[in-house]
XYZ file of C-alpha atoms in Angstrom:
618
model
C -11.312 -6.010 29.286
C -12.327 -2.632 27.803
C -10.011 0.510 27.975
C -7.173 1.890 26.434
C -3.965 -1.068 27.055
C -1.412 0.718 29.130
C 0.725 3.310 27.955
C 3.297 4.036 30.650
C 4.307 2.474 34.174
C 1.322 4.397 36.046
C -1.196 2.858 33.963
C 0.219 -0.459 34.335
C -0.040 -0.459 38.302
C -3.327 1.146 37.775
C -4.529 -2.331 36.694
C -2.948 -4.228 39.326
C 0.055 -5.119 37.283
C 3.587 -5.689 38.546
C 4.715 -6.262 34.867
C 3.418 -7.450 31.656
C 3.345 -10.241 29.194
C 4.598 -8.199 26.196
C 5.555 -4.711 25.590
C 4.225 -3.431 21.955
C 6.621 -0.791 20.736
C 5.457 1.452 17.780
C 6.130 4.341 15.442
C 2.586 6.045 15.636
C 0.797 7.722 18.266
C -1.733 4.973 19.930
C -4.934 4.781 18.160
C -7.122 2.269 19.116
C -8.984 1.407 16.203
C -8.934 -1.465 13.521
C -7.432 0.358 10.715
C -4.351 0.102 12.951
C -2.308 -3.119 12.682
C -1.143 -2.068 16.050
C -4.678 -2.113 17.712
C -5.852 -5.358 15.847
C -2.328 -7.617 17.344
C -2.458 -5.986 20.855
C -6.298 -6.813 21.125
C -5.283 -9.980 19.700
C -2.810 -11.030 22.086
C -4.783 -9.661 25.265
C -8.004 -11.452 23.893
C -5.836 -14.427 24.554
C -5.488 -13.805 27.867
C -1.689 -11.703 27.438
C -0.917 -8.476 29.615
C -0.248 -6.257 27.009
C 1.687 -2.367 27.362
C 1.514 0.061 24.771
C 4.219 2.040 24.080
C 3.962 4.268 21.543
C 6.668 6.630 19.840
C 9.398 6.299 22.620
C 12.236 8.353 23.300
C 14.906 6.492 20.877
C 17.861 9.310 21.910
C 17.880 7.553 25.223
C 16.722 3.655 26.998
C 14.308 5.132 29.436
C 10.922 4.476 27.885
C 12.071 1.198 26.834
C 12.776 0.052 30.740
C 9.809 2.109 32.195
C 7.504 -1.455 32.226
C 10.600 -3.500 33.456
C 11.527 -6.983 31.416
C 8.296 -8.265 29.620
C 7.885 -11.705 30.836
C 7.602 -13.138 26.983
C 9.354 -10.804 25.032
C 8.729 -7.315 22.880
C 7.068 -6.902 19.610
C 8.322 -4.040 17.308
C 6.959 -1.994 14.547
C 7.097 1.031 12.645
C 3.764 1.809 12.408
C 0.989 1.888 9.771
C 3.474 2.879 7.054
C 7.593 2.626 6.590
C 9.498 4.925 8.691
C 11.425 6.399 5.638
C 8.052 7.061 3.579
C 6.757 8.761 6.851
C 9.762 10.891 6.401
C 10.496 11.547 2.930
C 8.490 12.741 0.060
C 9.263 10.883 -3.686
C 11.743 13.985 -3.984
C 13.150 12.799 -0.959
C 12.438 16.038 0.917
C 12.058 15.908 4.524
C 8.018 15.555 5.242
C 6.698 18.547 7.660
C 3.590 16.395 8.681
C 2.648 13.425 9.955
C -0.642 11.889 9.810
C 0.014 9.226 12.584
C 1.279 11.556 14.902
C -0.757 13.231 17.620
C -0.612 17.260 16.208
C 0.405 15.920 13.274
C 3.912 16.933 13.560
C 6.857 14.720 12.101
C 9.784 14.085 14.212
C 8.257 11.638 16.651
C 9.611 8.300 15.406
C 13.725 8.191 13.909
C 14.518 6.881 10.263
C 14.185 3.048 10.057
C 12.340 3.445 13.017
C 12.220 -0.677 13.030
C 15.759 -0.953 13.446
C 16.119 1.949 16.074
C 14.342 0.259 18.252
C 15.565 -3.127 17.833
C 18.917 -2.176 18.986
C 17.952 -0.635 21.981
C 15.692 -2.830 23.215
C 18.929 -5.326 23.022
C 21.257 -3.062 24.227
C 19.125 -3.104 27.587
C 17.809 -6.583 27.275
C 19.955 -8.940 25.476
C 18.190 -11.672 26.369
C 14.490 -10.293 25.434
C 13.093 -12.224 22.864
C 12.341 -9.162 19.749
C 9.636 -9.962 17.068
C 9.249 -7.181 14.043
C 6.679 -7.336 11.994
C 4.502 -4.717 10.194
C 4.986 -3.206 6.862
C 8.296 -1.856 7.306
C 9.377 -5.059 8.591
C 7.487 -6.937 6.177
C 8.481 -5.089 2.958
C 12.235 -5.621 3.662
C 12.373 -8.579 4.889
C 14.734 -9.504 1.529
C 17.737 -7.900 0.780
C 16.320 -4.784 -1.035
C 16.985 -1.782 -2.941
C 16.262 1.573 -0.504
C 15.498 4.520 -2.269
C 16.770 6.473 0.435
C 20.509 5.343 0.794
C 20.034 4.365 -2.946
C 21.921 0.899 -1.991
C 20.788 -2.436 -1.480
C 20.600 -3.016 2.527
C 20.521 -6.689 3.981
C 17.272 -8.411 5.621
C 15.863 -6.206 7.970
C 16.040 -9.128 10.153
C 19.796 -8.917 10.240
C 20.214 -5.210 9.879
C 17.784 -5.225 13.118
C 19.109 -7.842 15.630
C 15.559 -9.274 16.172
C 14.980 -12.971 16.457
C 12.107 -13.287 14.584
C 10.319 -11.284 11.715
C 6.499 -11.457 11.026
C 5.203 -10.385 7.702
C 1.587 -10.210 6.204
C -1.025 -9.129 8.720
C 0.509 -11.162 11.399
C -2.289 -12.738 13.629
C -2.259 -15.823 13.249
C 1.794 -16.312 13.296
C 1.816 -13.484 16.510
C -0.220 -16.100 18.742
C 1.621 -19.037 17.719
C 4.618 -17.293 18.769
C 2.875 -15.746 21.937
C 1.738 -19.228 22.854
C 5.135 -21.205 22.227
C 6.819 -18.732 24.442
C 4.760 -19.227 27.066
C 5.389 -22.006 27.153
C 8.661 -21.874 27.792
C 10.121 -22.800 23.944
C 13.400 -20.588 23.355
C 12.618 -18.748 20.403
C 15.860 -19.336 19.036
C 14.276 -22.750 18.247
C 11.190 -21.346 16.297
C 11.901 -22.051 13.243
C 8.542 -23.496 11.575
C 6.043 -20.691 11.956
C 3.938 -20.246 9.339
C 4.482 -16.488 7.480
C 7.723 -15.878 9.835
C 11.381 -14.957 8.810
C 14.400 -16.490 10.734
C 18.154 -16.773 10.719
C 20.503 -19.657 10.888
C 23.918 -20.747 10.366
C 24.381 -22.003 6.652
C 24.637 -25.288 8.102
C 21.503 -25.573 9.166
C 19.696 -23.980 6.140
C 16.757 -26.811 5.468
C 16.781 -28.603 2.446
C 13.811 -27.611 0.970
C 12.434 -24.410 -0.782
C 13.981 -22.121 -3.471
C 17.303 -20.082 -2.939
C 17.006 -16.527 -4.588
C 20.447 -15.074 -5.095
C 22.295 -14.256 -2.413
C 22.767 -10.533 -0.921
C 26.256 -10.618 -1.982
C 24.934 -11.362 -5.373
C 22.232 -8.683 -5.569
C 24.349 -6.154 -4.418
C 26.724 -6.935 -7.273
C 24.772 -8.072 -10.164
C 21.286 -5.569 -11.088
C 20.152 -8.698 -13.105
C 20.608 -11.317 -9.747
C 18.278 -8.434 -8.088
C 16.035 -9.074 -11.020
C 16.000 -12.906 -10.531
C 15.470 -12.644 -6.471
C 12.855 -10.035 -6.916
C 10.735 -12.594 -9.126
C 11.425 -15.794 -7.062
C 10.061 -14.039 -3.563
C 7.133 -12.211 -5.626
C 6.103 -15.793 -6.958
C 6.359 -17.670 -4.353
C 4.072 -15.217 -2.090
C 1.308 -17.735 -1.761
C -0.177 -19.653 1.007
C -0.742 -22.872 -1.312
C 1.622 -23.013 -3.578
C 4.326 -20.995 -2.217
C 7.695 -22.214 -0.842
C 10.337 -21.714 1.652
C 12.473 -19.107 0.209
C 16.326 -18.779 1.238
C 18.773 -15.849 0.534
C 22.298 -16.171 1.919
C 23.538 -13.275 3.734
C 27.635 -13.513 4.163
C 27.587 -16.806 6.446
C 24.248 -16.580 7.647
C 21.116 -17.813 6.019
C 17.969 -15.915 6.448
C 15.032 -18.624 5.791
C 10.671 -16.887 5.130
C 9.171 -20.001 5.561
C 6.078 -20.096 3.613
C 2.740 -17.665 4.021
C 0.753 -18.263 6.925
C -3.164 -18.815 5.610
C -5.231 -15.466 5.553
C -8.225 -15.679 7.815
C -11.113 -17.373 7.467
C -14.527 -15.610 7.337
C -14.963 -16.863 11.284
C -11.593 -15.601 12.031
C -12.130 -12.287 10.308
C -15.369 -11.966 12.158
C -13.617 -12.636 15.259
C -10.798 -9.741 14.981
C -13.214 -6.980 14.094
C -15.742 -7.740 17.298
C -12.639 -7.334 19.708
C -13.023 -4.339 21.625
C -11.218 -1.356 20.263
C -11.858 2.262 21.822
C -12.102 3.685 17.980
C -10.217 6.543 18.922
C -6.895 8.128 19.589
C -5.895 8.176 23.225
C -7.170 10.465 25.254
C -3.386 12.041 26.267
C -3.406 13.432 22.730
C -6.093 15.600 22.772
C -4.573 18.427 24.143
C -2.530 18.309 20.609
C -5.373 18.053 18.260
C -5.430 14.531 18.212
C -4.135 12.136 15.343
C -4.884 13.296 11.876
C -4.888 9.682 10.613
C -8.078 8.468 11.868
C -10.280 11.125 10.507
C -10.560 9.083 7.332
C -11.593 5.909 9.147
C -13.363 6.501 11.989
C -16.136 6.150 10.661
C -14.828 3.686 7.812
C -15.597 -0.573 7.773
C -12.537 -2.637 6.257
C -14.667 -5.869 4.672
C -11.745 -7.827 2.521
C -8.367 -8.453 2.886
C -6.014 -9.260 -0.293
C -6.115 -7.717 -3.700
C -5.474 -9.883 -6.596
C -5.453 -6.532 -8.913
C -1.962 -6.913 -7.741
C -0.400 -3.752 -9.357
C 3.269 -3.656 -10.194
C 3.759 -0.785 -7.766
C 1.943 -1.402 -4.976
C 2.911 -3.517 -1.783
C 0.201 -5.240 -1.068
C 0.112 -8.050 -2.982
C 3.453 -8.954 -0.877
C 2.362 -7.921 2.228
C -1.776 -8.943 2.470
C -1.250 -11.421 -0.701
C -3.137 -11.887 -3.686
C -5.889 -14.078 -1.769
C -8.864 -12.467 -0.829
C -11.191 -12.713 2.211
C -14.185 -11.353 3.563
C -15.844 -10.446 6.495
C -19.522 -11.980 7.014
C -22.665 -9.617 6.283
C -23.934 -10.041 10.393
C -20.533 -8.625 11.713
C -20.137 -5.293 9.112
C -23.610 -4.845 10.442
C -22.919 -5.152 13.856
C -19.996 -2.819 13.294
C -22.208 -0.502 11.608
C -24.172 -0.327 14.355
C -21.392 0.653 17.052
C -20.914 3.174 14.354
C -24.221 4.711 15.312
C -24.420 4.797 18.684
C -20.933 6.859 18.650
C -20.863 10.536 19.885
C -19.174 12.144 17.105
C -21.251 9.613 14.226
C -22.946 12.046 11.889
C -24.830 9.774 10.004
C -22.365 8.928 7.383
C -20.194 5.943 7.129
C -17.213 6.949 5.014
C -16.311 3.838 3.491
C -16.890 0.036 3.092
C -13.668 -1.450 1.414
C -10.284 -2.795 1.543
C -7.414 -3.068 -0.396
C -10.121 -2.930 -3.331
C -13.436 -2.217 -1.853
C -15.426 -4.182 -4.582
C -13.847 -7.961 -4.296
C -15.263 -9.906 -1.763
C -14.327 -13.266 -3.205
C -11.759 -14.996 -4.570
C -10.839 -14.179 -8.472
C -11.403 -17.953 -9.916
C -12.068 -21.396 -8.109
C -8.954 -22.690 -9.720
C -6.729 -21.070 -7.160
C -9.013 -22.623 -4.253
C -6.822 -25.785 -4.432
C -3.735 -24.801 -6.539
C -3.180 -20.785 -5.475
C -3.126 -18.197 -7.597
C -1.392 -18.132 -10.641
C 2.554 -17.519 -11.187
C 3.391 -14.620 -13.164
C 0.351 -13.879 -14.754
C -2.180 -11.003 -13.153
C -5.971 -11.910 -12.899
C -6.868 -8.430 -14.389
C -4.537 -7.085 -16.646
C -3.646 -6.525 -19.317
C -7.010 -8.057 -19.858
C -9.455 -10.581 -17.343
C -8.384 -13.586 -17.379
C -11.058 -15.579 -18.844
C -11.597 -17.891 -15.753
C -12.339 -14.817 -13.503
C -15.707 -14.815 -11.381
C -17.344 -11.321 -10.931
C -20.226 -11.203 -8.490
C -21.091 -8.052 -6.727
C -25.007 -9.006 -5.624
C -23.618 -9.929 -1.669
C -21.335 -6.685 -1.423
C -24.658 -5.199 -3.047
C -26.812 -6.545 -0.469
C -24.199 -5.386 2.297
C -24.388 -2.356 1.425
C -28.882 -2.376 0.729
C -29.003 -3.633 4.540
C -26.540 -0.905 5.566
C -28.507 1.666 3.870
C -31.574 0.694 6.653
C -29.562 1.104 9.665
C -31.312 3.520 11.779
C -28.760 6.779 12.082
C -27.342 6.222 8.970
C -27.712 8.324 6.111
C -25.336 7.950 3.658
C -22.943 4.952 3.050
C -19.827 5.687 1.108
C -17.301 3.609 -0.979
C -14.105 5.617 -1.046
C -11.319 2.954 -1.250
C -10.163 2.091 -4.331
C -12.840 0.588 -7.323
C -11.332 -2.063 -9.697
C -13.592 -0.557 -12.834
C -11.686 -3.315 -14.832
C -13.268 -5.840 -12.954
C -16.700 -4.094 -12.159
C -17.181 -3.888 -16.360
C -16.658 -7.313 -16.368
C -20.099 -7.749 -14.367
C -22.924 -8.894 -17.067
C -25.123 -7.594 -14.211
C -25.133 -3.500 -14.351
C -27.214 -3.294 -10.978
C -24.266 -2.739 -8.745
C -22.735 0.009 -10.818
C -26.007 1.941 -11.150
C -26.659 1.398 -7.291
C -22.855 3.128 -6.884
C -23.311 6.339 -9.253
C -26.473 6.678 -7.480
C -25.725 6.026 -3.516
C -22.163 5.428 -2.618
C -20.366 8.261 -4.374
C -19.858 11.479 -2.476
C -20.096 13.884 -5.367
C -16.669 12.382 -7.052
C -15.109 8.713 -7.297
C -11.565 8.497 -7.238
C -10.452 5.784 -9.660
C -6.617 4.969 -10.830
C -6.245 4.518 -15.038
C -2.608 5.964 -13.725
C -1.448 6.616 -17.403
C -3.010 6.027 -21.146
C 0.247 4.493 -22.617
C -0.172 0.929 -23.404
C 3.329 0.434 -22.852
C 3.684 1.825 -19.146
C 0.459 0.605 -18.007
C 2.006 -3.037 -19.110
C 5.076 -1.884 -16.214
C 2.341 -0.748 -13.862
C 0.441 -4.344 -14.572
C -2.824 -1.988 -15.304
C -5.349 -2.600 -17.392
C -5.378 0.010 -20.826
C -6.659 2.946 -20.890
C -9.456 1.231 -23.804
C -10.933 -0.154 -20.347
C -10.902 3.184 -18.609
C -12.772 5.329 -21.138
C -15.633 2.623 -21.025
C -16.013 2.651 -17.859
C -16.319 6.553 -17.488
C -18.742 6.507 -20.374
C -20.857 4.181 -18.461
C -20.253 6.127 -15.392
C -21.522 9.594 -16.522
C -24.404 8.024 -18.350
C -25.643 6.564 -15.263
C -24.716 9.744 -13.368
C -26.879 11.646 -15.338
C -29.775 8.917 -15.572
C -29.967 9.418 -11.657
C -29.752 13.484 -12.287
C -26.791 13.684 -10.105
C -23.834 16.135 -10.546
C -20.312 13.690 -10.009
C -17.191 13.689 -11.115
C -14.086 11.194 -11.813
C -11.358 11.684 -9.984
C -8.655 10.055 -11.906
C -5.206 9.121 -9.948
C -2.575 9.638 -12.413
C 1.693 8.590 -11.892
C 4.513 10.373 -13.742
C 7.575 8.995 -13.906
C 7.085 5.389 -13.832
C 9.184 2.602 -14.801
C 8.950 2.343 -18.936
C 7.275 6.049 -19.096
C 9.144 8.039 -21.808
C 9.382 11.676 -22.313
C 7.166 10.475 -25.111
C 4.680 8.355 -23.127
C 4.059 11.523 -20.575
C 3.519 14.175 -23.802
C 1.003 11.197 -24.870
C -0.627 11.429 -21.281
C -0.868 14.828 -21.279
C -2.827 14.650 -25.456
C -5.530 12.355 -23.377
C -5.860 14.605 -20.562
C -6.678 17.713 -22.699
C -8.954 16.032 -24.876
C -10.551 14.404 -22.563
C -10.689 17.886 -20.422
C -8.895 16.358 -17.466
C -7.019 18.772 -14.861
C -5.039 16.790 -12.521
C -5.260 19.103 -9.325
C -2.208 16.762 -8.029
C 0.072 14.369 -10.090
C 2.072 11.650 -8.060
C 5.660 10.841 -8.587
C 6.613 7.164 -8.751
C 7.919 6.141 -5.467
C 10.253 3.445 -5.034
C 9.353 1.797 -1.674
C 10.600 -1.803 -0.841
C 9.268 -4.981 -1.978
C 7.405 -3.646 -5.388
C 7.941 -5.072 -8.391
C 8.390 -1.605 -9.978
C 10.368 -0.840 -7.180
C 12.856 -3.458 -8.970
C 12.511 -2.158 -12.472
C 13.374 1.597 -11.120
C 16.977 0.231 -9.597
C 17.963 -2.360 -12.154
C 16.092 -0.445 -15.080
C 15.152 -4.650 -16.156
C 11.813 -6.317 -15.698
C 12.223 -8.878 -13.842
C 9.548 -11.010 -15.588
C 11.034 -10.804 -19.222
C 14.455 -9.755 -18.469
C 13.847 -6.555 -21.301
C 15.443 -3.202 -20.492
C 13.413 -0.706 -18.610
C 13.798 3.096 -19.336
C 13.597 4.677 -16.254
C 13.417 8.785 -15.171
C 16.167 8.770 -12.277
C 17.134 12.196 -12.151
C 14.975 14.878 -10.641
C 15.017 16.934 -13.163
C 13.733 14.291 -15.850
C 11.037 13.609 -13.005
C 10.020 17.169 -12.900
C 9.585 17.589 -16.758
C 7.109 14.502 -16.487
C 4.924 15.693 -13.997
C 4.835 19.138 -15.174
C 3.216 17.590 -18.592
C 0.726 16.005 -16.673
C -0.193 19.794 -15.218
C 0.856 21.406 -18.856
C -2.222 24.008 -18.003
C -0.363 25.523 -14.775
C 1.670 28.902 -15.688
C 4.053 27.654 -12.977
C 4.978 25.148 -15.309
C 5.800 26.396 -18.896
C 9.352 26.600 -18.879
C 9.545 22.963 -17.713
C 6.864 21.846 -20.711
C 8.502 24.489 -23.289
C 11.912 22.178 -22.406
C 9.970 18.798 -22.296
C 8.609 19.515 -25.789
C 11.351 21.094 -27.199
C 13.520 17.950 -25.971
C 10.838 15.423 -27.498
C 11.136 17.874 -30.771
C 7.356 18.133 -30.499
C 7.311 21.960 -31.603
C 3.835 21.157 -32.877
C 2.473 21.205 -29.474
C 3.793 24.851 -28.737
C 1.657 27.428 -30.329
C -2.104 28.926 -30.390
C -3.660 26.389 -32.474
C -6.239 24.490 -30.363
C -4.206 21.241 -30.256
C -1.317 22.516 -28.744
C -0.538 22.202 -25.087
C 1.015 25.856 -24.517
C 1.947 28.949 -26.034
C 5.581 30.012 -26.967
C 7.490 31.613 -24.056
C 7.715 35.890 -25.349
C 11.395 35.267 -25.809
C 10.901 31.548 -28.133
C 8.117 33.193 -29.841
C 9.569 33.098 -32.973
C 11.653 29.835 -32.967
C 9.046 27.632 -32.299
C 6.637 29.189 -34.644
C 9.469 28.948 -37.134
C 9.726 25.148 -36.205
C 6.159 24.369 -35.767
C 5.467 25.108 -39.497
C 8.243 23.255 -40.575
C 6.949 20.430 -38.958
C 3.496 20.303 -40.194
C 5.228 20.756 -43.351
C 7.069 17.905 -43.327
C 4.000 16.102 -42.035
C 1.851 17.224 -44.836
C 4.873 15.361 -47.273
C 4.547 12.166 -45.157
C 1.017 12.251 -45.840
């Protein structure tokens, strides 16, 4: 069936409906695309035959939208959206966000805080008996006991905090029509307890025997290094082969992840991205503008899932895994080619990519049979020697794409792995990039130049980085093309010094870098770094952690980083003068600012002293 699903009552009886199979509540406005987890399960479930009813940002200050479809015959599925509720919400200063890219006018205020939760508890307040699955990042990312940034506390298992009966994390297809299916059937799904990448709870009497117990909430609540120790067990066991049940005791109740459901298969893959999604917001929003967050990937192609870059502060590795898949070559064509025939398509497709837009296979053959590796990284601080680099079949994707009639341009815009792309013997790939797929800059993350934090971030150094942009400019310039690097930089990261950001901002004046925007490190759930932040301990080694807590020690990091904005002096006069780095403050052309009028003459004063006492070291 083609169409929008329904969104309200009217459009429900439209179709013929008295009620429906499943009511799909979410944070964001209704965009029907496949960069939306909320498109992909809905087409999912009514591909297999389910009545399906859309509703999107509901009331949560009263029940009425929640009732408007009646009792779902099988139950409700709830999420927050594409991203956490709080992040939504709150920038890394925790300020209150004005704008909201999933939104319809791209206004915040449509969803509450912990929008998961919200709507959990009124869905049972006017259904008790309504089965509720969550699932989605925000449900996936905390399904643990975890630290939130927000209420700077650790909060139970969304699960529990929720009143749900079942919790979904990863991408969710697979485990959302075994559950679909089993319901239908008429299994209680107080019973479901042995669905693959699902969370339940149980009495502690009836916690299974097998797995690995992290420690308890009452334990990570009370004890920074316990967090520590759970944080590592659930990272490490996060794979589909090797992985185990994991249990975490919660008071008298045990909440149980049962291991990672399998990622897709190529054929499966295939299958989800040739359902038939609208590739646009719903018409009712276009009286607002529309929503923001699909001008980005409209005209985008996801090929992979997974990432086994797996960086320290980034969720995905939880959520997706470390395993990666691919889409076939026939069906990013075939999407390609809807592309075309759209009204608004301009010619250009803005991106082909993924989590990392240049894996398309798996990093070794070793983890084929035994998973990926526990506690090492495939990438960093240097490629592992087993790793396999091959990019001739994204290469060829991307040739064939090229030929589509309509299309002029193909872009690559998610995020390059130049770690792993140097590792390629074969420089065909990167010469075919500088010279097709770059839209005048590529955005690449080195994220810092200290050795030291980019061992926190699990980031390759920044040796790695200058290579590659060597390489880059000199093919740049062999295809007589004008491009630039945009480098994404983080201030404020677990293990970054006062010292390491002064170092960071050296690199980025001799290498004539101007950060136009710096990001703060933001604690979200289920990050490693996330961990390291709140117990200021890695996890991995046990070692202490320095960690920037306070805004102000944030704010004389990042203003480093931008040491070249007026705006900033005072706050790099103070970070210098704190770091007793008086050399840096002068005229001389290796200095980062000039003396403030009314320091003038104190910091020249203390600038010659210290090359003086340099000079005697020498």
């Amino acid at each position: 069936m083609s169409g929008f699903l329904p969104i309200n009552r009217n459009d429900m009886l439209k179709r013929g409906w008295d009620n429906v199979d499943f009511v799909y509540v979410t944070g964001d406005s209704y965009v029907d695309h496949p960069s939306f987890g909320a498109s992909i399960i809905t087409r999912v479930l009514e591909n297999k035959g389910y009545k399906v009813a859309v509703l999107s940002q509901p009331d949560w200050k009263s029940t009425a939208d929640f009732v408007q479809f009646g009792q779902p015959r099988l139950g409700f599925f709830v999420t927050s959206g594409n991203i956490d509720s709080m992040v939504a919400h709150y920038t890394a200063a925790n300020r209150i966000r004005h704008d909201d890219a999933y939104t319809a006018g791209g206004k915040a205020g449509k969803r509450p805080d912990r929008a998961v939760i919200v709507y959990t508890k009124l869905i049972k307040q006017v259904y008790p008996d309504s089965p509720v699955i969550i699932g989605g990042l925000e449900a996936s990312l905390r399904r643990f006991a975890h630290y939130d940034y927000w209420d700077d506390c650790i909060r139970p298992s969304i699960l529990i905090d929720s009143g749900a009966d079942l919790l979904s994390f990863g991408m969710g297809e697979k485990q959302t029509v075994e559950i679909a299916q089993r319901l239908d059937s008429g299994e209680d799904i107080k019973q479901m307890r042995d669905i693959l990448g699902t969370c339940y709870i149980c009495p502690t009497v009836e916690t299974p025997y097998e797995g690995v117990e992290c420690p308890s909430f009452e334990n990570v609540v009370n004890s920074k290094k316990e967090y520590a120790k759970s944080c590592r067990i659930q990272q490490d066991e996060q794979d589909h082969i090797r992985g185990k049940i994991i249990k975490q005791k919660h008071g008298k109740i045990m909440l149980v992840q049962n291991k990672p459901m399998p990622p897709l298969t190529q054929k499966e893959l295939d299958w989800v991205y040739s359902l038939p999604y609208m590739r646009a917001y719903h018409p009712s929003y276009e009286a607002l503008g529309g929503v923001p967050g699909i001008r980005e990937v409209e005209f985008s192609i996801t090929h992979n899932r997974g990432c086994f870059g797996a960086c320290n502060f980034c969720s995905i590795a939880f959520h997706q895994g470390r395993y990666v898949t691919c889409r076939s070559k026939k069906s990013i064509l075939i999407e390609a080619e809807k592309l075309t025939n759209m009204p608004n398509f301009k010619g250009y497709i803005h991106d082909v990519g993924g989590p990392t837009a240049n894996f398309r296979q798996p990093s070794c053959d070793y983890q084929l049979e035994h998973g990926l590796c526990k506690g090492k990284k495939c990438l960093a601080p240097k490629p592992c020697p087993n790793l396999k680099v091959d990019h001739s079949e994204y290469l060829d994707i991307l040739r064939d794409l090229r030929k589509i009639k309509g299309v002029k341009k193909v872009f690559i815009r998610s995020g390059i792995r130049y770690d792993y792309l140097l590792e390629d013997n074969d420089d065909t790939f990167f010469k075919e990039l500088v010279e097709n797929h770059v839209s005048g800059q590529l955005k690449v993350a080195p994220e810092h130049c200290s050795a030291a934090v980019l061992d926190k971030m699990g980031k390759p150094h920044i040796e790695t980085y200058i290579k590659f942009s060597k390489r880059y400019f000199k093919y740049t310039g062999e295809a007589d093309k004008e491009q630039y690097l945009v480098p994404y930089l983080m201030s404020s990261h677990p293990g970054s010094t006062l010292d390491d950001a002064i170092e960071l901002a050296l690199f980025l004046k001799k290498n004539h870098i101007r950060p136009e925007q710096v990001q703060d490190f933001y604690p979200t759930p289920g990050t490693i770094s996330t961990c390291m932040f709140y117990t200021e301990l890695d996890p991995y080694t046990m070692e202490k952690v320095y960690v920037a807590k306070t805004d102000h020690d944030k704010a004389l990091q990042r203003a480093l980083l931008q040491y070249f904005n007026p705006k900033n002096q005072r706050l790099v006069e103070e970070a210098l003068k704190k770091a007793k780095r008086y050399d840096l403050i002068g005229t001389d052309k290796g200095c980062l600012i000039r003396p403030s009028k009314q320091n003038h003459k104190q910091f020249v004063d203390k600038a010659k002293y210290a090359g003086k006492v340099k000079k005697r070291r020498r």
